PDB file of C-alpha atoms in Angstrom:
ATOM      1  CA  UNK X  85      80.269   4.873   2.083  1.00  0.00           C
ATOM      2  CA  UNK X  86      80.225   2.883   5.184  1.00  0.00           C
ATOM      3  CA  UNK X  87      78.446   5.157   7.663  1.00  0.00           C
ATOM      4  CA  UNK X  88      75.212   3.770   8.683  1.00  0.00           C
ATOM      5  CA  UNK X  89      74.510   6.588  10.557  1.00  0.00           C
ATOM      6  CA  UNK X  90      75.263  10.418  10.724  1.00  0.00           C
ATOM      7  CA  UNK X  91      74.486  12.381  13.551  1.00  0.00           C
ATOM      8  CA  UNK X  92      74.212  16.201  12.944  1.00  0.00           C
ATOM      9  CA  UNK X  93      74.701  18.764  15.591  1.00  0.00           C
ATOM     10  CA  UNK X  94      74.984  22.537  16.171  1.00  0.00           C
ATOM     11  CA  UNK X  95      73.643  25.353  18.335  1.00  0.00           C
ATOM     12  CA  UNK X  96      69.578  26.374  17.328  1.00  0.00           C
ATOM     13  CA  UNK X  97      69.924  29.064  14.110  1.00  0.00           C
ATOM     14  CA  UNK X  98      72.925  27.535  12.458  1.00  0.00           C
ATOM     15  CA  UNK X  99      71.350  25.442  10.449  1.00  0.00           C
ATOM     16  CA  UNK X 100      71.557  22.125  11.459  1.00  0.00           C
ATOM     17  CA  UNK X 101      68.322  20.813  10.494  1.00  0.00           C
ATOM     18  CA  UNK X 102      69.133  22.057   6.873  1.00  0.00           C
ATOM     19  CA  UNK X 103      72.299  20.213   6.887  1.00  0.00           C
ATOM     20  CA  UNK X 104      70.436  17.242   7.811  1.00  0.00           C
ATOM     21  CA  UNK X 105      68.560  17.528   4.579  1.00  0.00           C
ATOM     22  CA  UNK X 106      70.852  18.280   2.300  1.00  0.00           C
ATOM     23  CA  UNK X 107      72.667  15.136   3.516  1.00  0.00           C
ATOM     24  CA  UNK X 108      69.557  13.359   2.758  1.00  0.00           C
ATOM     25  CA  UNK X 109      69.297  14.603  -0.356  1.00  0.00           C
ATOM     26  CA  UNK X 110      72.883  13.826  -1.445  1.00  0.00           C
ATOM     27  CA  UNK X 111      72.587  10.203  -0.251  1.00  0.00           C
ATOM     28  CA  UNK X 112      69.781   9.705  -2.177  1.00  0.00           C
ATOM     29  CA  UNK X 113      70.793  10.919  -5.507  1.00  0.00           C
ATOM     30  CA  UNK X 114      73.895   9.073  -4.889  1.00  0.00           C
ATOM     31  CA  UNK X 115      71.570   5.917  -4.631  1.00  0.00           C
ATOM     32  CA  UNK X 116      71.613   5.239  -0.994  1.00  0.00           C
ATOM     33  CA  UNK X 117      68.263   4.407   1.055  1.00  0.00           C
ATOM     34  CA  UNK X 118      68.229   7.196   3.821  1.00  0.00           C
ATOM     35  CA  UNK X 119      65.889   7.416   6.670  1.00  0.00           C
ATOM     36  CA  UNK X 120      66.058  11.214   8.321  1.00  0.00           C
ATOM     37  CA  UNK X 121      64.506  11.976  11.558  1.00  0.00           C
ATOM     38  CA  UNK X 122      63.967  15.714  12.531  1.00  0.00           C
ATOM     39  CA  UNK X 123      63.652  17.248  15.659  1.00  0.00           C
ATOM     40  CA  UNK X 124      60.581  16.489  16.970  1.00  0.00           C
ATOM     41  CA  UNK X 125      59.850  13.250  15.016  1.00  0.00           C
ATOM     42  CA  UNK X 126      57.513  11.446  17.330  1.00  0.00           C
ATOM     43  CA  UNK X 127      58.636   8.332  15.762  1.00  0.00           C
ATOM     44  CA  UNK X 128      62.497   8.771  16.133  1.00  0.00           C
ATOM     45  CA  UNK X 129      63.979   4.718  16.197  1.00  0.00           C
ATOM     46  CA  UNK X 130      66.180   5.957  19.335  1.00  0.00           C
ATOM     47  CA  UNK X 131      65.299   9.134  20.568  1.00  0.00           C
ATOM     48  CA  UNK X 132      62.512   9.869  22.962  1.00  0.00           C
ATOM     49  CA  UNK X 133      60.114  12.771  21.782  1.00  0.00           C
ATOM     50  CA  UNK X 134      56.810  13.585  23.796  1.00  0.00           C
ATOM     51  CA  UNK X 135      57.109  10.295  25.990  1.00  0.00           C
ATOM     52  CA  UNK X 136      56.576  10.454  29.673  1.00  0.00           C
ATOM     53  CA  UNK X 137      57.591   7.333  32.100  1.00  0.00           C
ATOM     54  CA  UNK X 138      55.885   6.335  35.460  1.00  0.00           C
ATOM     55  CA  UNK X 139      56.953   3.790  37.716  1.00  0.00           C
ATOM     56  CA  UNK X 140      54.304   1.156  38.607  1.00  0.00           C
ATOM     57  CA  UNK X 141      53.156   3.239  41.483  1.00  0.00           C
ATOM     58  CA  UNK X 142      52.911   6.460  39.633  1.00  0.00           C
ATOM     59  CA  UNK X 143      50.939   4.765  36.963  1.00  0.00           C
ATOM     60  CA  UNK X 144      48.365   3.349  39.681  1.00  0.00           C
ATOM     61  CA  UNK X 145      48.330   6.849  40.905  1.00  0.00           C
ATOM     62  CA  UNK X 146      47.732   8.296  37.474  1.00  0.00           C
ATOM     63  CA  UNK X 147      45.041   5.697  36.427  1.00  0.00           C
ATOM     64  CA  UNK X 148      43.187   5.817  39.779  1.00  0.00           C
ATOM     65  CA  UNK X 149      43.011   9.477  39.703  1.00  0.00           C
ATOM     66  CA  UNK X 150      40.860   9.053  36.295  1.00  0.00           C
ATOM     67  CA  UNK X 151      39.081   6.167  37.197  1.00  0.00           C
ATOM     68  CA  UNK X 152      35.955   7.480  37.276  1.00  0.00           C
ATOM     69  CA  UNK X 153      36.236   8.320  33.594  1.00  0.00           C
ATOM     70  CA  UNK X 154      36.020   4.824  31.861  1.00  0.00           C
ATOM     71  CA  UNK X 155      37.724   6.617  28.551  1.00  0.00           C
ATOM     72  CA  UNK X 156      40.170   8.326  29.859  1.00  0.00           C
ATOM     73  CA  UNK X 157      41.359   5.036  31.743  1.00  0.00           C
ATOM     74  CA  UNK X 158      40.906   2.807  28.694  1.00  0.00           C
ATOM     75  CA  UNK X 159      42.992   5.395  26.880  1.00  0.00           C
ATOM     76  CA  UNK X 160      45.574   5.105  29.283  1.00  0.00           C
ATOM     77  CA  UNK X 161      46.371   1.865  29.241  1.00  0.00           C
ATOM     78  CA  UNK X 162      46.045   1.491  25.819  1.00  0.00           C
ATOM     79  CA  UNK X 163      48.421   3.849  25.075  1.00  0.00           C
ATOM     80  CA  UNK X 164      51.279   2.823  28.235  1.00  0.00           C
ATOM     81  CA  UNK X 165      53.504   0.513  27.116  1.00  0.00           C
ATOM     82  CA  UNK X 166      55.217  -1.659  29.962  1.00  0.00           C
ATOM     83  CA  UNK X 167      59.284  -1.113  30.077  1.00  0.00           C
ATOM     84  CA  UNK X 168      60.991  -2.828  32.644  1.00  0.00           C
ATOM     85  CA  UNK X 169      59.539  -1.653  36.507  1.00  0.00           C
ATOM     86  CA  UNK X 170      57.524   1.078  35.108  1.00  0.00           C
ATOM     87  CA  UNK X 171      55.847   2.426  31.884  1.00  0.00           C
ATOM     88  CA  UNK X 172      55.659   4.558  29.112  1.00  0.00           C
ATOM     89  CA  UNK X 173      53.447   6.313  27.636  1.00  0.00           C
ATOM     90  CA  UNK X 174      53.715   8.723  24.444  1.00  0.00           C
ATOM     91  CA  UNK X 175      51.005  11.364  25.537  1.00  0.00           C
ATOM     92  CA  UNK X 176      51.980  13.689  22.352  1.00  0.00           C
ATOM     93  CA  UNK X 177      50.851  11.137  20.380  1.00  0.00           C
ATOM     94  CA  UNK X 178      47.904  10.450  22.391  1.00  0.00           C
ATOM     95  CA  UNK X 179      47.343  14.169  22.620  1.00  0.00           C
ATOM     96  CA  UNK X 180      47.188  14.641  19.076  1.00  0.00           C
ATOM     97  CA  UNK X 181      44.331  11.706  18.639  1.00  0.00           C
ATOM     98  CA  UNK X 182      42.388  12.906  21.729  1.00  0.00           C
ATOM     99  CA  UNK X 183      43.995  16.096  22.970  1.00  0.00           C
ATOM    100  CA  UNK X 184      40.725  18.029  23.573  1.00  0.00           C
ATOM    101  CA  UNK X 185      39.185  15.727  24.972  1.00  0.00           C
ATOM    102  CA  UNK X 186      41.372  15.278  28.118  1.00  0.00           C
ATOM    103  CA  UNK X 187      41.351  17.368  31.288  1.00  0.00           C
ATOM    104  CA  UNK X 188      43.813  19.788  31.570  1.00  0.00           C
ATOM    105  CA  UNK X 189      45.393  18.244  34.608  1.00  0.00           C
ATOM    106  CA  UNK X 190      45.482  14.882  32.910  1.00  0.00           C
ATOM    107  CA  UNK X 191      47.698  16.495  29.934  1.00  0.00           C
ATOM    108  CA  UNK X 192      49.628  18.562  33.118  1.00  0.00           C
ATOM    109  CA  UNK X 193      50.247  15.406  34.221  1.00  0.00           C
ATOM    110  CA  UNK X 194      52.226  13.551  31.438  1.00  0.00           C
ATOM    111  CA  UNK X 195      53.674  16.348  29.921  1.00  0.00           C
ATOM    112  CA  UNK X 196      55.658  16.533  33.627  1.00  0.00           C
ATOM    113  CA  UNK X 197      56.623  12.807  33.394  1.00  0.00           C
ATOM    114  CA  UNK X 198      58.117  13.859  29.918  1.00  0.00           C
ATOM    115  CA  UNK X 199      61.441  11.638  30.056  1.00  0.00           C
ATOM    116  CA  UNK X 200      63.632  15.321  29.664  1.00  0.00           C
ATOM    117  CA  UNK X 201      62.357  16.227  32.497  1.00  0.00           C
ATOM    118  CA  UNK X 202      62.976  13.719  35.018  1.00  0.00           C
ATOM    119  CA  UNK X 203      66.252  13.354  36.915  1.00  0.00           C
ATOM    120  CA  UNK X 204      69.195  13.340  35.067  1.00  0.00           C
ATOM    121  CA  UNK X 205      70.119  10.089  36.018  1.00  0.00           C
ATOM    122  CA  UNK X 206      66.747   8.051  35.375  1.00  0.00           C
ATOM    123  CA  UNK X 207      66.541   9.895  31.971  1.00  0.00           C
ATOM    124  CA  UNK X 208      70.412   9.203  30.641  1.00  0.00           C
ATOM    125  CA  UNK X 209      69.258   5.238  31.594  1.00  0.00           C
ATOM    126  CA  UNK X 210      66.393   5.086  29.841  1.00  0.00           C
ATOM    127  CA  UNK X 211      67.642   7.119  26.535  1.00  0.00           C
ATOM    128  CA  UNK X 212      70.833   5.323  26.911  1.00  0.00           C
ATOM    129  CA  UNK X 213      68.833   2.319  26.664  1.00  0.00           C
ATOM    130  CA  UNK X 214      66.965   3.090  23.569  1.00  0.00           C
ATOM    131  CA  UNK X 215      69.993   3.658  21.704  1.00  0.00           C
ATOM    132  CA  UNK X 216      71.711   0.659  22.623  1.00  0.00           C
ATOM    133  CA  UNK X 217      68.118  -1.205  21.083  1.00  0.00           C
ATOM    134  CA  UNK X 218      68.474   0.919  18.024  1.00  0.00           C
ATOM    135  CA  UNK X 219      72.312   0.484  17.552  1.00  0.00           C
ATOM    136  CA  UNK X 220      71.495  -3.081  17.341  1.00  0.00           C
ATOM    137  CA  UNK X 221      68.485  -3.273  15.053  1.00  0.00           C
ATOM    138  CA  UNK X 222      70.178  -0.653  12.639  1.00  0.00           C
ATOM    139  CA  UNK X 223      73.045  -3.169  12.504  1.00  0.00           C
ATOM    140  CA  UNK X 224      70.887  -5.360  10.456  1.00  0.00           C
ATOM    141  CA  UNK X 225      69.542  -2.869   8.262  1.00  0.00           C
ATOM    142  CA  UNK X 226      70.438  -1.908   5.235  1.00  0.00           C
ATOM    143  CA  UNK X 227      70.215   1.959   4.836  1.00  0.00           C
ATOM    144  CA  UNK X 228      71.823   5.021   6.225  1.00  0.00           C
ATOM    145  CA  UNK X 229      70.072   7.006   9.389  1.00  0.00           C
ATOM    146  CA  UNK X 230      70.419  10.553   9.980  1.00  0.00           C
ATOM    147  CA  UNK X 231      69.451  11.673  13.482  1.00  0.00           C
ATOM    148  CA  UNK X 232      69.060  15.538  13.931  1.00  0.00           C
ATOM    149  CA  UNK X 233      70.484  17.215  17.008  1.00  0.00           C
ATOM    150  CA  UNK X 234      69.303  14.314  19.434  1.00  0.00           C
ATOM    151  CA  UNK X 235      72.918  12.981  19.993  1.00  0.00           C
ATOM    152  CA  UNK X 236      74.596  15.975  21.794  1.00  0.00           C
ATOM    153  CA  UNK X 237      71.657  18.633  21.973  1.00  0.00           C
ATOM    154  CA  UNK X 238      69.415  16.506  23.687  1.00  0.00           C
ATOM    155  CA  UNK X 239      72.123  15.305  26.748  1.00  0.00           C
ATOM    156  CA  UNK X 240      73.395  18.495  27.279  1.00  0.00           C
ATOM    157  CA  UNK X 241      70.359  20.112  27.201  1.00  0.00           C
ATOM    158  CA  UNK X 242      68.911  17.488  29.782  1.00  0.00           C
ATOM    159  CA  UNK X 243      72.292  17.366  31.738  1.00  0.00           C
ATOM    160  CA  UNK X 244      74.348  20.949  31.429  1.00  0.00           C
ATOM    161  CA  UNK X 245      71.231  23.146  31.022  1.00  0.00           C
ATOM    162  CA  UNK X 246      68.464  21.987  32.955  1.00  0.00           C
ATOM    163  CA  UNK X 247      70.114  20.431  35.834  1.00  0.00           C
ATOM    164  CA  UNK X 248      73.981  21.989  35.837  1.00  0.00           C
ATOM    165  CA  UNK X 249      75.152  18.376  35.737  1.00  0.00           C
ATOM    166  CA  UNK X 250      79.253  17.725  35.898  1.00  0.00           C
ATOM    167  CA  UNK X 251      80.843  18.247  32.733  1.00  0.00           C
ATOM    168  CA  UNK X 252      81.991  14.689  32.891  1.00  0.00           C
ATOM    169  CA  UNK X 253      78.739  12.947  33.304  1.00  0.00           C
ATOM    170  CA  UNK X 254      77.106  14.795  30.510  1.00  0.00           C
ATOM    171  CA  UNK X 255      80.460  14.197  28.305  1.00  0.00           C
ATOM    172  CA  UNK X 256      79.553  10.438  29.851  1.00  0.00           C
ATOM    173  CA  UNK X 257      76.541  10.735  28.188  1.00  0.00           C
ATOM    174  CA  UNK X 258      76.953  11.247  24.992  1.00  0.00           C
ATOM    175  CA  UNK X 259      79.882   8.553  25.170  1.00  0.00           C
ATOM    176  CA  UNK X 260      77.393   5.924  26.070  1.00  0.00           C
ATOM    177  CA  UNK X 261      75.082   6.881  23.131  1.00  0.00           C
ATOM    178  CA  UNK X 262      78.563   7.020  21.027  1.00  0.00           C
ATOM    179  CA  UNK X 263      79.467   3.225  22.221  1.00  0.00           C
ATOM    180  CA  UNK X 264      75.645   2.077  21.803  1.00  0.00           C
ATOM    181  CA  UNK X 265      75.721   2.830  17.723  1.00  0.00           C
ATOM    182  CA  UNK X 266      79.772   2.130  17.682  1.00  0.00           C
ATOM    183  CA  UNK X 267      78.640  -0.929  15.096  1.00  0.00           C
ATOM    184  CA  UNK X 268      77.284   1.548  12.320  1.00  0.00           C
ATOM    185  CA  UNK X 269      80.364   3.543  12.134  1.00  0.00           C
ATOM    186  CA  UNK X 270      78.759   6.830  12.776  1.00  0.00           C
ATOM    187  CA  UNK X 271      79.532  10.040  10.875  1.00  0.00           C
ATOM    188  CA  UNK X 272      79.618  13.639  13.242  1.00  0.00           C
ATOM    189  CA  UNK X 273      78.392  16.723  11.407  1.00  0.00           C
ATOM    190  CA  UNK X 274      78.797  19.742  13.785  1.00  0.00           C
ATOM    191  CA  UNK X 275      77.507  22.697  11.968  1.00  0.00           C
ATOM    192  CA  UNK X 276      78.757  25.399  13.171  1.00  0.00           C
ATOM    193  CA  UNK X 277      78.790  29.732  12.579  1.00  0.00           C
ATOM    194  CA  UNK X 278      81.677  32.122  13.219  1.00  0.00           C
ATOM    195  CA  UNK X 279      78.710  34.303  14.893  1.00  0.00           C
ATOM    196  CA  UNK X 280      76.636  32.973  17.167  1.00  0.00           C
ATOM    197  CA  UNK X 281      74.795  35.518  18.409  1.00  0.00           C
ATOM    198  CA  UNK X 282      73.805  37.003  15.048  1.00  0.00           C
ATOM    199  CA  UNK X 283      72.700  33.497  14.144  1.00  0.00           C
ATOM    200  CA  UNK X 284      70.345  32.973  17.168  1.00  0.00           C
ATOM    201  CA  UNK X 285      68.965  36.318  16.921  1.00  0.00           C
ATOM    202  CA  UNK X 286      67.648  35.714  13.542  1.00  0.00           C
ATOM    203  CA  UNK X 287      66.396  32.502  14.841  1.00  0.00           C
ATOM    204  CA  UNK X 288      64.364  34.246  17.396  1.00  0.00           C
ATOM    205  CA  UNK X 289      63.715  37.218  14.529  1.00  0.00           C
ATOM    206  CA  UNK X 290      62.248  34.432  12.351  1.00  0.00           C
ATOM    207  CA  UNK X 291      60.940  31.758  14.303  1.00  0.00           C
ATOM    208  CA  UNK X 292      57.057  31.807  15.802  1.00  0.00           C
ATOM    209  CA  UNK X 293      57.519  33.622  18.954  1.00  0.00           C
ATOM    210  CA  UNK X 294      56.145  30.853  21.366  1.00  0.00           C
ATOM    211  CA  UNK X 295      59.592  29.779  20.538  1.00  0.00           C
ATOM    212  CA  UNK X 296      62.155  31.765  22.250  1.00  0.00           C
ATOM    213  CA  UNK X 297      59.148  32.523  24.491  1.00  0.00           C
ATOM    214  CA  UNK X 298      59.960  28.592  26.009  1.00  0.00           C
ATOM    215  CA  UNK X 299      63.878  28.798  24.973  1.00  0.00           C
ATOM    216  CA  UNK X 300      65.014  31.487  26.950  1.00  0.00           C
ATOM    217  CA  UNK X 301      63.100  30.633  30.023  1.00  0.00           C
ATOM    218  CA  UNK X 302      64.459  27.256  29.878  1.00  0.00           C
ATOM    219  CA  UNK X 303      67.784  28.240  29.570  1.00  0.00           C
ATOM    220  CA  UNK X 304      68.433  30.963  32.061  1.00  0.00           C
ATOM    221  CA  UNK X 305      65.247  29.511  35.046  1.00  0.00           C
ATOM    222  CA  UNK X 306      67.167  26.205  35.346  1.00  0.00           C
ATOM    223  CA  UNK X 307      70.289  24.889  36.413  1.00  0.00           C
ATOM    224  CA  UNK X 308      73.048  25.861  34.687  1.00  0.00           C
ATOM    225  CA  UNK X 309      71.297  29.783  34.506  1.00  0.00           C
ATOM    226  CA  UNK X 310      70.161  30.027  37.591  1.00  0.00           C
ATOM    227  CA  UNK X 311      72.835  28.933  39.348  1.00  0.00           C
ATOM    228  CA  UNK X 312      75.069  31.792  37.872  1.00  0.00           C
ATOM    229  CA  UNK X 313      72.407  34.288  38.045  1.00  0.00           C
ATOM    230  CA  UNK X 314      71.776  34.555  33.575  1.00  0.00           C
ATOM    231  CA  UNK X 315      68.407  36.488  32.557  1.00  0.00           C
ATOM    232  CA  UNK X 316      67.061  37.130  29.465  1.00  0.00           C
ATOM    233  CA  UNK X 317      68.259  37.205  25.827  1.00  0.00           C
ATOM    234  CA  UNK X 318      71.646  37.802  27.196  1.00  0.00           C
ATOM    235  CA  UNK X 319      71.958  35.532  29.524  1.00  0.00           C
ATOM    236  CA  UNK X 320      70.573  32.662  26.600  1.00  0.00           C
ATOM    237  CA  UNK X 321      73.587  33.871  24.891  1.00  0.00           C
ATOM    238  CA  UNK X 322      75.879  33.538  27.446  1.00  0.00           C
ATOM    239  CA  UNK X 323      74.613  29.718  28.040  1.00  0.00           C
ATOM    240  CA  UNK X 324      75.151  29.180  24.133  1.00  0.00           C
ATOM    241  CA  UNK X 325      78.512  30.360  24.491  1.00  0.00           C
ATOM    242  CA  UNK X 326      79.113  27.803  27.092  1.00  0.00           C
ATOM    243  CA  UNK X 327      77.082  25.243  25.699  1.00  0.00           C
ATOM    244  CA  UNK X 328      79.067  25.264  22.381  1.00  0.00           C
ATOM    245  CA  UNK X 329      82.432  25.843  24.319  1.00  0.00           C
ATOM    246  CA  UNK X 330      81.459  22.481  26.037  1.00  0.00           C
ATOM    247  CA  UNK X 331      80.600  20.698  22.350  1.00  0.00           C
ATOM    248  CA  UNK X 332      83.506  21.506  20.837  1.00  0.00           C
ATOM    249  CA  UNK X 333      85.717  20.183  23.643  1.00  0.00           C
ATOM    250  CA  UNK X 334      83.766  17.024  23.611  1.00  0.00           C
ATOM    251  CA  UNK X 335      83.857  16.525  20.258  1.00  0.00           C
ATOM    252  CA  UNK X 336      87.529  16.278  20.650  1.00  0.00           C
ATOM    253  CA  UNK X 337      86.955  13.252  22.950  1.00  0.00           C
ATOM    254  CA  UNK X 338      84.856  11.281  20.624  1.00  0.00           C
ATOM    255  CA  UNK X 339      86.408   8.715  19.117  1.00  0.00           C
ATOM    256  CA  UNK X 340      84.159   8.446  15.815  1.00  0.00           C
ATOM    257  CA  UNK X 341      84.659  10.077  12.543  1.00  0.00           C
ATOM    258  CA  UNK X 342      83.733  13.657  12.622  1.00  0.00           C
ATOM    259  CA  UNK X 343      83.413  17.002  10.479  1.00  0.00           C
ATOM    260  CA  UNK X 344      83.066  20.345  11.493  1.00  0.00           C
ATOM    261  CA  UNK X 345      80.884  21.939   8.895  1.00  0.00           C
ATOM    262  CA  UNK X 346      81.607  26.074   8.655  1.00  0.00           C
ATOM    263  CA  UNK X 347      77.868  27.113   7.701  1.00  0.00           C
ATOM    264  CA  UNK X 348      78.217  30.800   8.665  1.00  0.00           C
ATOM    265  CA  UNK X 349      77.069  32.016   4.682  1.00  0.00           C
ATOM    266  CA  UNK X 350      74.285  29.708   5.078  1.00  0.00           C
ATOM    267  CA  UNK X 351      74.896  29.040   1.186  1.00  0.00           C
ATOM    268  CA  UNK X 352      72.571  25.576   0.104  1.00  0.00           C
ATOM    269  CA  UNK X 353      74.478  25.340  -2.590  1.00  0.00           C
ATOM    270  CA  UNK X 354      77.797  25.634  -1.537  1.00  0.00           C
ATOM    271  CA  UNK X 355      76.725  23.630   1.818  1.00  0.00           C
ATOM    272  CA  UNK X 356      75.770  20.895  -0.648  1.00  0.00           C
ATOM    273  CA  UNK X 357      79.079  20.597  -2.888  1.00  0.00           C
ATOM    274  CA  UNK X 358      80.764  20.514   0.518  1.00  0.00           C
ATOM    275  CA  UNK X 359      78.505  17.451   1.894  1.00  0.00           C
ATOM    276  CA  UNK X 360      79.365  15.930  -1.685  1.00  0.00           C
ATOM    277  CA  UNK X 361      82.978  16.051  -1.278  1.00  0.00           C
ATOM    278  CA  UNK X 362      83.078  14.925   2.287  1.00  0.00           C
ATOM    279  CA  UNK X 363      80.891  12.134   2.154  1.00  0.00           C
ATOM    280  CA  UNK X 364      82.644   9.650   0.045  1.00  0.00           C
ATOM    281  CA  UNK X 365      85.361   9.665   2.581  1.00  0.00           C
ATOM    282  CA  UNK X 366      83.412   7.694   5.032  1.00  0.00           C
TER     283      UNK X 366
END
């Protein structure tokens, strides 16, 4: 096999993250060394998760509003890390160390300088960025990554959902993440389900209910919902529909060996002897 890297996608409730094991389990009884990052994996190699940025400014800002706390400055900069005319800081890591300890409208703070939330723009740079860093350490590895739903998901959600951003820029997107880990001859999984909206109903069925509580909001109070008036459950499905319409179409663009994986019985074990045919082709 001469994938370094395989990048599974799908829609939330098809079982992408699942996929993503299985593949790590198959590599590794095959003898590979695999490295899997989840969703959510504060220490993805080339994915931000919980990290906020500040320009220089906004950092003096942010430090001089706590100054009269000597720990809560010290924690601060101990935690920023300088990256190019600004900083960053990973507050969900230092939220989980300190968390509740910290005012409320320190935490309000960081959370809104979270890199998915700042303009589209600023955020495809500095994402864009971090994959081009990891495309070229990986290089020199020896072992196969596995990224979970951060190489489509995570642009479109940014681009199409929150801010309504032209197709072409988001496709543009994931391109430039595409040409940044172009060395390790990447391997697209899109798990996908005949019925999507019985799929993400179960999700929302079995998942906690803070959940769809923050998913449905997100995807029907921003840009690409607002803007065409989408409320509710319904309207979440309607943006899934045209999120996935938009996937598929891009996939088609990507120049990269790809798979569409049919995981609508959600059977492990069939799932499996399919990932243990397909693999040795790449």
């Amino acid at each position: 096999m001469n994938t370094r890297l395989v990048l599974v996608e799908g829609l939330p409730g098809f079982g992408k993250s699942t996929i993503a094991r299985l593949m790590s389990e198959v590599l590794t009884e095959q003898g590979m060394k695999v490295r899997l990052f989840e969703e959510g994996n504060l220490e993805h190699p080339a994915d931000y998760d919980g990290t906020s940025y500040f320009t220089d400014d906004e950092f003096a800002e942010l430090i001089s509003e706590f100054h009269a706390s000597e720990e809560f400055e010290g924690l601060l900069q101990s935690w920023a890390v300088r990256h190019g005319g600004g900083w960053l800081l990973p507050y969900r890591k230092l939220l989980e160390g300190a968390g509740s300890q910290l005012p409320e409208e320190l935490v309000r703070r960081m959370a809104e300088g979270d890199i998915y939330e700042l303009p589209f723009k600023l955020g495809r740079e500095l994402i864009t960025e971090k994959w081009r860093r990891f495309g070229a350490a990986a290089a020199q590895e020896d072992c196969v990554y596995i990224f979970d739903c951060c190489f489509i998901q995570n642009p479109a959600t940014l681009g199409m959902i929150k801010y309504d951003a032209p197709k072409e820029e988001v496709a543009g997107f994931v391109m430039d993440l595409a040409e940044a880990v172009k060395a390790l001859n990447p391997l697209l999984i899109y798990v996908n389900r005949d019925n999507l909206e019985a799929a993400f109903l179960r999700a929302v069925k079995e998942r906690p209910e803070a959940w769809s509580e923050g998913f449905i909001p997100y995807y029907t109070e921003q840009g690409y919902g607002r803007r065409r008036g989408l409320r509710g459950l319904e309207g979440t499905l309607e943006v899934l529909k045209s999120r996935r319409e938009f996937e598929l179409e891009l996939i088609e663009q990507l120049e990269m060996n790809k798979v569409l994986l049919n995981n609508s019985q959600a059977d492990l074990h069939a799932a499996k002897l399919e990932l243990t045919r397909i693999l040795p082709q790449f």
